[in-house]
Amino acid sequence: MKTKLMTAFFIAIVSTSFFACNPDEEVEIIPTSFTFYGTVTDNQNSAALSNIKIAITNSYSVNENGVTKTRVDTIFKGTSDQTGNYSLKFTALPPHDYKITTQDISGNYQTTETPIVIDAINWDRKASDVNGGKVSKKIDIKLLKRAI
């Protein structure tokens, strides 16, 4: 009797394991959310700058009728808030060299281009975010005043 009970128990455990690992079930893929964030400030006094246009851009060369030209695509854009903070969030951006371009709406500060590289190893992440979730990269930007 003990042998029959042990055999039945073993069969129940093995069949439960088999159904729990059913390869026909769909596996959910969790998308990763990427964020560039930081603060835009005055280069001299570190005052926060609001209403600064911020864009992630991609420059590349094209050949048109034998003439090489540089094209610039805007990938994402936003504006710094009243405390100078900005945050650009996206779910897909292939590894590449990009630029964060800033432009002061009021015209008091110079336009800047900050190079950024997107690759698999240069993101701040938590251990819980490795298989989907959120990864981020902080880029603070200091702007110079325009010469009057």
PDB file of N, CA and C in Angstrom, residues 46-115:
ATOM      1  N   SER A  46      24.841  78.596 -12.250  1.00  0.00           N
ATOM      2  CA  SER A  46      24.106  77.347 -11.999  1.00  0.00           C
ATOM      3  C   SER A  46      22.612  77.544 -11.746  1.00  0.00           C
ATOM      4  N   ALA A  47      22.062  78.691 -12.183  1.00  0.00           N
ATOM      5  CA  ALA A  47      20.621  78.915 -12.044  1.00  0.00           C
ATOM      6  C   ALA A  47      19.866  77.990 -13.004  1.00  0.00           C
ATOM      7  N   ALA A  48      18.755  77.447 -12.529  1.00  0.00           N
ATOM      8  CA  ALA A  48      17.930  76.572 -13.354  1.00  0.00           C
ATOM      9  C   ALA A  48      17.317  77.370 -14.509  1.00  0.00           C
ATOM     10  N   LEU A  49      17.282  76.772 -15.691  1.00  0.00           N
ATOM     11  CA  LEU A  49      16.740  77.436 -16.876  1.00  0.00           C
ATOM     12  C   LEU A  49      15.483  76.706 -17.355  1.00  0.00           C
ATOM     13  N   SER A  50      14.394  77.433 -17.411  1.00  0.00           N
ATOM     14  CA  SER A  50      13.130  76.844 -17.864  1.00  0.00           C
ATOM     15  C   SER A  50      12.884  77.183 -19.330  1.00  0.00           C
ATOM     16  N   ASN A  51      11.941  76.475 -19.928  1.00  0.00           N
ATOM     17  CA  ASN A  51      11.531  76.688 -21.329  1.00  0.00           C
ATOM     18  C   ASN A  51      12.678  76.550 -22.325  1.00  0.00           C
ATOM     19  N   ILE A  52      13.577  75.628 -22.038  1.00  0.00           N
ATOM     20  CA  ILE A  52      14.654  75.319 -22.982  1.00  0.00           C
ATOM     21  C   ILE A  52      14.182  74.136 -23.821  1.00  0.00           C
ATOM     22  N   LYS A  53      14.181  74.299 -25.140  1.00  0.00           N
ATOM     23  CA  LYS A  53      13.803  73.193 -26.022  1.00  0.00           C
ATOM     24  C   LYS A  53      14.931  72.165 -26.021  1.00  0.00           C
ATOM     25  N   ILE A  54      14.561  70.904 -25.841  1.00  0.00           N
ATOM     26  CA  ILE A  54      15.539  69.823 -25.797  1.00  0.00           C
ATOM     27  C   ILE A  54      15.104  68.758 -26.799  1.00  0.00           C
ATOM     28  N   ALA A  55      16.040  68.298 -27.619  1.00  0.00           N
ATOM     29  CA  ALA A  55      15.721  67.273 -28.614  1.00  0.00           C
ATOM     30  C   ALA A  55      16.856  66.278 -28.723  1.00  0.00           C
ATOM     31  N   ILE A  56      16.499  65.019 -28.945  1.00  0.00           N
ATOM     32  CA  ILE A  56      17.497  64.014 -29.303  1.00  0.00           C
ATOM     33  C   ILE A  56      17.529  63.990 -30.820  1.00  0.00           C
ATOM     34  N   THR A  57      18.714  64.220 -31.383  1.00  0.00           N
ATOM     35  CA  THR A  57      18.841  64.296 -32.840  1.00  0.00           C
ATOM     36  C   THR A  57      19.833  63.257 -33.356  1.00  0.00           C
ATOM     37  N   ASN A  58      19.675  62.940 -34.613  1.00  0.00           N
ATOM     38  CA  ASN A  58      20.542  61.979 -35.295  1.00  0.00           C
ATOM     39  C   ASN A  58      21.018  62.630 -36.586  1.00  0.00           C
ATOM     40  N   SER A  59      22.333  62.770 -36.738  1.00  0.00           N
ATOM     41  CA  SER A  59      22.911  63.352 -37.959  1.00  0.00           C
ATOM     42  C   SER A  59      23.492  62.234 -38.818  1.00  0.00           C
ATOM     43  N   TYR A  60      23.322  62.368 -40.122  1.00  0.00           N
ATOM     44  CA  TYR A  60      23.883  61.381 -41.034  1.00  0.00           C
ATOM     45  C   TYR A  60      24.113  62.035 -42.390  1.00  0.00           C
ATOM     46  N   SER A  61      25.014  61.447 -43.152  1.00  0.00           N
ATOM     47  CA  SER A  61      25.356  61.990 -44.472  1.00  0.00           C
ATOM     48  C   SER A  61      24.532  61.296 -45.553  1.00  0.00           C
ATOM     49  N   VAL A  62      24.134  62.085 -46.540  1.00  0.00           N
ATOM     50  CA  VAL A  62      23.459  61.548 -47.725  1.00  0.00           C
ATOM     51  C   VAL A  62      24.139  62.128 -48.957  1.00  0.00           C
ATOM     52  N   ASN A  63      24.117  61.375 -50.018  1.00  0.00           N
ATOM     53  CA  ASN A  63      24.708  61.835 -51.263  1.00  0.00           C
ATOM     54  C   ASN A  63      23.570  62.132 -52.243  1.00  0.00           C
ATOM     55  N   GLU A  64      23.459  63.400 -52.632  1.00  0.00           N
ATOM     56  CA  GLU A  64      22.440  63.816 -53.585  1.00  0.00           C
ATOM     57  C   GLU A  64      23.125  64.409 -54.804  1.00  0.00           C
ATOM     58  N   ASN A  65      22.997  63.719 -55.916  1.00  0.00           N
ATOM     59  CA  ASN A  65      23.585  64.182 -57.180  1.00  0.00           C
ATOM     60  C   ASN A  65      25.077  64.474 -57.062  1.00  0.00           C
ATOM     61  N   GLY A  66      25.793  63.588 -56.344  1.00  0.00           N
ATOM     62  CA  GLY A  66      27.236  63.742 -56.207  1.00  0.00           C
ATOM     63  C   GLY A  66      27.667  64.707 -55.129  1.00  0.00           C
ATOM     64  N   VAL A  67      26.728  65.309 -54.401  1.00  0.00           N
ATOM     65  CA  VAL A  67      27.048  66.252 -53.334  1.00  0.00           C
ATOM     66  C   VAL A  67      26.665  65.610 -51.999  1.00  0.00           C
ATOM     67  N   THR A  68      27.635  65.539 -51.082  1.00  0.00           N
ATOM     68  CA  THR A  68      27.363  64.975 -49.760  1.00  0.00           C
ATOM     69  C   THR A  68      26.782  66.058 -48.864  1.00  0.00           C
ATOM     70  N   LYS A  69      25.623  65.760 -48.292  1.00  0.00           N
ATOM     71  CA  LYS A  69      24.950  66.693 -47.389  1.00  0.00           C
ATOM     72  C   LYS A  69      24.717  66.006 -46.053  1.00  0.00           C
ATOM     73  N   THR A  70      24.632  66.799 -45.010  1.00  0.00           N
ATOM     74  CA  THR A  70      24.329  66.273 -43.682  1.00  0.00           C
ATOM     75  C   THR A  70      22.859  66.517 -43.382  1.00  0.00           C
ATOM     76  N   ARG A  71      22.167  65.465 -43.014  1.00  0.00           N
ATOM     77  CA  ARG A  71      20.767  65.560 -42.609  1.00  0.00           C
ATOM     78  C   ARG A  71      20.692  65.392 -41.101  1.00  0.00           C
ATOM     79  N   VAL A  72      19.738  66.069 -40.480  1.00  0.00           N
ATOM     80  CA  VAL A  72      19.523  65.947 -39.036  1.00  0.00           C
ATOM     81  C   VAL A  72      18.061  65.595 -38.810  1.00  0.00           C
ATOM     82  N   ASP A  73      17.832  64.461 -38.162  1.00  0.00           N
ATOM     83  CA  ASP A  73      16.478  64.044 -37.797  1.00  0.00           C
ATOM     84  C   ASP A  73      16.267  64.282 -36.309  1.00  0.00           C
ATOM     85  N   THR A  74      15.101  64.805 -35.940  1.00  0.00           N
ATOM     86  CA  THR A  74      14.730  64.931 -34.533  1.00  0.00           C
ATOM     87  C   THR A  74      14.004  63.659 -34.145  1.00  0.00           C
ATOM     88  N   ILE A  75      14.530  62.962 -33.151  1.00  0.00           N
ATOM     89  CA  ILE A  75      13.972  61.685 -32.723  1.00  0.00           C
ATOM     90  C   ILE A  75      12.932  61.898 -31.619  1.00  0.00           C
ATOM     91  N   PHE A  76      13.284  62.648 -30.590  1.00  0.00           N
ATOM     92  CA  PHE A  76      12.390  62.969 -29.480  1.00  0.00           C
ATOM     93  C   PHE A  76      12.638  64.411 -29.087  1.00  0.00           C
ATOM     94  N   LYS A  77      11.604  65.056 -28.528  1.00  0.00           N
ATOM     95  CA  LYS A  77      11.793  66.434 -28.080  1.00  0.00           C
ATOM     96  C   LYS A  77      10.935  66.726 -26.860  1.00  0.00           C
ATOM     97  N   GLY A  78      11.359  67.751 -26.122  1.00  0.00           N
ATOM     98  CA  GLY A  78      10.645  68.182 -24.925  1.00  0.00           C
ATOM     99  C   GLY A  78      11.136  69.559 -24.526  1.00  0.00           C
ATOM    100  N   THR A  79      10.746  69.996 -23.336  1.00  0.00           N
ATOM    101  CA  THR A  79      11.115  71.318 -22.832  1.00  0.00           C
ATOM    102  C   THR A  79      11.435  71.206 -21.351  1.00  0.00           C
ATOM    103  N   SER A  80      12.424  71.986 -20.886  1.00  0.00           N
ATOM    104  CA  SER A  80      12.728  71.983 -19.451  1.00  0.00           C
ATOM    105  C   SER A  80      11.611  72.691 -18.691  1.00  0.00           C
ATOM    106  N   ASP A  81      11.336  72.209 -17.471  1.00  0.00           N
ATOM    107  CA  ASP A  81      10.266  72.810 -16.669  1.00  0.00           C
ATOM    108  C   ASP A  81      10.791  74.018 -15.883  1.00  0.00           C
ATOM    109  N   GLN A  82       9.988  74.548 -14.975  1.00  0.00           N
ATOM    110  CA  GLN A  82      10.373  75.760 -14.237  1.00  0.00           C
ATOM    111  C   GLN A  82      11.568  75.557 -13.317  1.00  0.00           C
ATOM    112  N   THR A  83      11.860  74.309 -12.973  1.00  0.00           N
ATOM    113  CA  THR A  83      13.023  74.043 -12.120  1.00  0.00           C
ATOM    114  C   THR A  83      14.233  73.629 -12.957  1.00  0.00           C
ATOM    115  N   GLY A  84      14.122  73.725 -14.290  1.00  0.00           N
ATOM    116  CA  GLY A  84      15.212  73.375 -15.185  1.00  0.00           C
ATOM    117  C   GLY A  84      15.298  71.892 -15.512  1.00  0.00           C
ATOM    118  N   ASN A  85      14.402  71.082 -14.941  1.00  0.00           N
ATOM    119  CA  ASN A  85      14.438  69.638 -15.161  1.00  0.00           C
ATOM    120  C   ASN A  85      13.785  69.266 -16.491  1.00  0.00           C
ATOM    121  N   TYR A  86      14.292  68.206 -17.087  1.00  0.00           N
ATOM    122  CA  TYR A  86      13.683  67.654 -18.293  1.00  0.00           C
ATOM    123  C   TYR A  86      13.712  66.135 -18.206  1.00  0.00           C
ATOM    124  N   SER A  87      12.848  65.505 -18.952  1.00  0.00           N
ATOM    125  CA  SER A  87      12.803  64.050 -19.005  1.00  0.00           C
ATOM    126  C   SER A  87      12.249  63.652 -20.366  1.00  0.00           C
ATOM    127  N   LEU A  88      13.019  62.850 -21.105  1.00  0.00           N
ATOM    128  CA  LEU A  88      12.594  62.350 -22.412  1.00  0.00           C
ATOM    129  C   LEU A  88      12.476  60.835 -22.294  1.00  0.00           C
ATOM    130  N   LYS A  89      11.269  60.308 -22.471  1.00  0.00           N
ATOM    131  CA  LYS A  89      11.022  58.875 -22.308  1.00  0.00           C
ATOM    132  C   LYS A  89      10.645  58.252 -23.638  1.00  0.00           C
ATOM    133  N   PHE A  90      11.130  57.019 -23.860  1.00  0.00           N
ATOM    134  CA  PHE A  90      10.823  56.308 -25.094  1.00  0.00           C
ATOM    135  C   PHE A  90      10.991  54.810 -24.861  1.00  0.00           C
ATOM    136  N   THR A  91      10.442  54.018 -25.756  1.00  0.00           N
ATOM    137  CA  THR A  91      10.553  52.566 -25.611  1.00  0.00           C
ATOM    138  C   THR A  91      11.440  51.930 -26.668  1.00  0.00           C
ATOM    139  N   ALA A  92      11.838  52.656 -27.675  1.00  0.00           N
ATOM    140  CA  ALA A  92      12.703  52.061 -28.699  1.00  0.00           C
ATOM    141  C   ALA A  92      13.632  53.114 -29.281  1.00  0.00           C
ATOM    142  N   LEU A  93      14.901  52.835 -29.234  1.00  0.00           N
ATOM    143  CA  LEU A  93      15.906  53.678 -29.864  1.00  0.00           C
ATOM    144  C   LEU A  93      17.131  52.801 -30.073  1.00  0.00           C
ATOM    145  N   PRO A  94      17.475  52.509 -31.316  1.00  0.00           N
ATOM    146  CA  PRO A  94      18.584  51.579 -31.549  1.00  0.00           C
ATOM    147  C   PRO A  94      19.925  52.152 -31.104  1.00  0.00           C
ATOM    148  N   PRO A  95      20.870  51.275 -30.744  1.00  0.00           N
ATOM    149  CA  PRO A  95      22.211  51.755 -30.375  1.00  0.00           C
ATOM    150  C   PRO A  95      22.803  52.606 -31.498  1.00  0.00           C
ATOM    151  N   HIS A  96      23.346  53.751 -31.130  1.00  0.00           N
ATOM    152  CA  HIS A  96      23.866  54.688 -32.126  1.00  0.00           C
ATOM    153  C   HIS A  96      24.470  55.879 -31.395  1.00  0.00           C
ATOM    154  N   ASP A  97      25.167  56.740 -32.119  1.00  0.00           N
ATOM    155  CA  ASP A  97      25.634  58.017 -31.580  1.00  0.00           C
ATOM    156  C   ASP A  97      24.588  59.073 -31.909  1.00  0.00           C
ATOM    157  N   TYR A  98      24.073  59.734 -30.880  1.00  0.00           N
ATOM    158  CA  TYR A  98      23.066  60.776 -31.046  1.00  0.00           C
ATOM    159  C   TYR A  98      23.586  62.062 -30.423  1.00  0.00           C
ATOM    160  N   LYS A  99      22.776  63.102 -30.457  1.00  0.00           N
ATOM    161  CA  LYS A  99      23.090  64.354 -29.781  1.00  0.00           C
ATOM    162  C   LYS A  99      21.842  64.840 -29.061  1.00  0.00           C
ATOM    163  N   ILE A 100      22.058  65.457 -27.901  1.00  0.00           N
ATOM    164  CA  ILE A 100      20.976  66.200 -27.263  1.00  0.00           C
ATOM    165  C   ILE A 100      21.214  67.649 -27.649  1.00  0.00           C
ATOM    166  N   THR A 101      20.274  68.205 -28.373  1.00  0.00           N
ATOM    167  CA  THR A 101      20.370  69.585 -28.839  1.00  0.00           C
ATOM    168  C   THR A 101      19.463  70.452 -27.966  1.00  0.00           C
ATOM    169  N   THR A 102      19.989  71.569 -27.490  1.00  0.00           N
ATOM    170  CA  THR A 102      19.197  72.495 -26.679  1.00  0.00           C
ATOM    171  C   THR A 102      19.109  73.844 -27.379  1.00  0.00           C
ATOM    172  N   GLN A 103      17.945  74.474 -27.218  1.00  0.00           N
ATOM    173  CA  GLN A 103      17.726  75.796 -27.803  1.00  0.00           C
ATOM    174  C   GLN A 103      16.894  76.619 -26.838  1.00  0.00           C
ATOM    175  N   ASP A 104      17.401  77.805 -26.483  1.00  0.00           N
ATOM    176  CA  ASP A 104      16.678  78.717 -25.593  1.00  0.00           C
ATOM    177  C   ASP A 104      15.615  79.457 -26.393  1.00  0.00           C
ATOM    178  N   ILE A 105      14.372  79.313 -25.984  1.00  0.00           N
ATOM    179  CA  ILE A 105      13.254  79.966 -26.680  1.00  0.00           C
ATOM    180  C   ILE A 105      13.390  81.482 -26.636  1.00  0.00           C
ATOM    181  N   SER A 106      13.904  82.022 -25.517  1.00  0.00           N
ATOM    182  CA  SER A 106      14.033  83.476 -25.372  1.00  0.00           C
ATOM    183  C   SER A 106      15.221  84.036 -26.141  1.00  0.00           C
ATOM    184  N   GLY A 107      16.168  83.165 -26.534  1.00  0.00           N
ATOM    185  CA  GLY A 107      17.338  83.620 -27.284  1.00  0.00           C
ATOM    186  C   GLY A 107      18.472  84.142 -26.434  1.00  0.00           C
ATOM    187  N   ASN A 108      18.380  84.030 -25.101  1.00  0.00           N
ATOM    188  CA  ASN A 108      19.428  84.534 -24.215  1.00  0.00           C
ATOM    189  C   ASN A 108      20.648  83.620 -24.117  1.00  0.00           C
ATOM    190  N   TYR A 109      20.461  82.337 -24.453  1.00  0.00           N
ATOM    191  CA  TYR A 109      21.540  81.358 -24.314  1.00  0.00           C
ATOM    192  C   TYR A 109      21.874  80.730 -25.649  1.00  0.00           C
ATOM    193  N   GLN A 110      23.122  80.296 -25.770  1.00  0.00           N
ATOM    194  CA  GLN A 110      23.588  79.667 -27.002  1.00  0.00           C
ATOM    195  C   GLN A 110      22.964  78.282 -27.172  1.00  0.00           C
ATOM    196  N   THR A 111      22.744  77.907 -28.414  1.00  0.00           N
ATOM    197  CA  THR A 111      22.295  76.561 -28.733  1.00  0.00           C
ATOM    198  C   THR A 111      23.472  75.612 -28.531  1.00  0.00           C
ATOM    199  N   THR A 112      23.200  74.430 -27.953  1.00  0.00           N
ATOM    200  CA  THR A 112      24.276  73.465 -27.717  1.00  0.00           C
ATOM    201  C   THR A 112      23.920  72.105 -28.307  1.00  0.00           C
ATOM    202  N   GLU A 113      24.948  71.319 -28.538  1.00  0.00           N
ATOM    203  CA  GLU A 113      24.787  69.926 -28.938  1.00  0.00           C
ATOM    204  C   GLU A 113      25.681  69.093 -28.032  1.00  0.00           C
ATOM    205  N   THR A 114      25.081  68.174 -27.290  1.00  0.00           N
ATOM    206  CA  THR A 114      25.819  67.299 -26.388  1.00  0.00           C
ATOM    207  C   THR A 114      25.795  65.890 -26.962  1.00  0.00           C
ATOM    208  N   PRO A 115      26.964  65.335 -27.305  1.00  0.00           N
ATOM    209  CA  PRO A 115      26.975  63.970 -27.856  1.00  0.00           C
ATOM    210  C   PRO A 115      26.564  62.941 -26.805  1.00  0.00           C
TER     211      PRO A 115
END
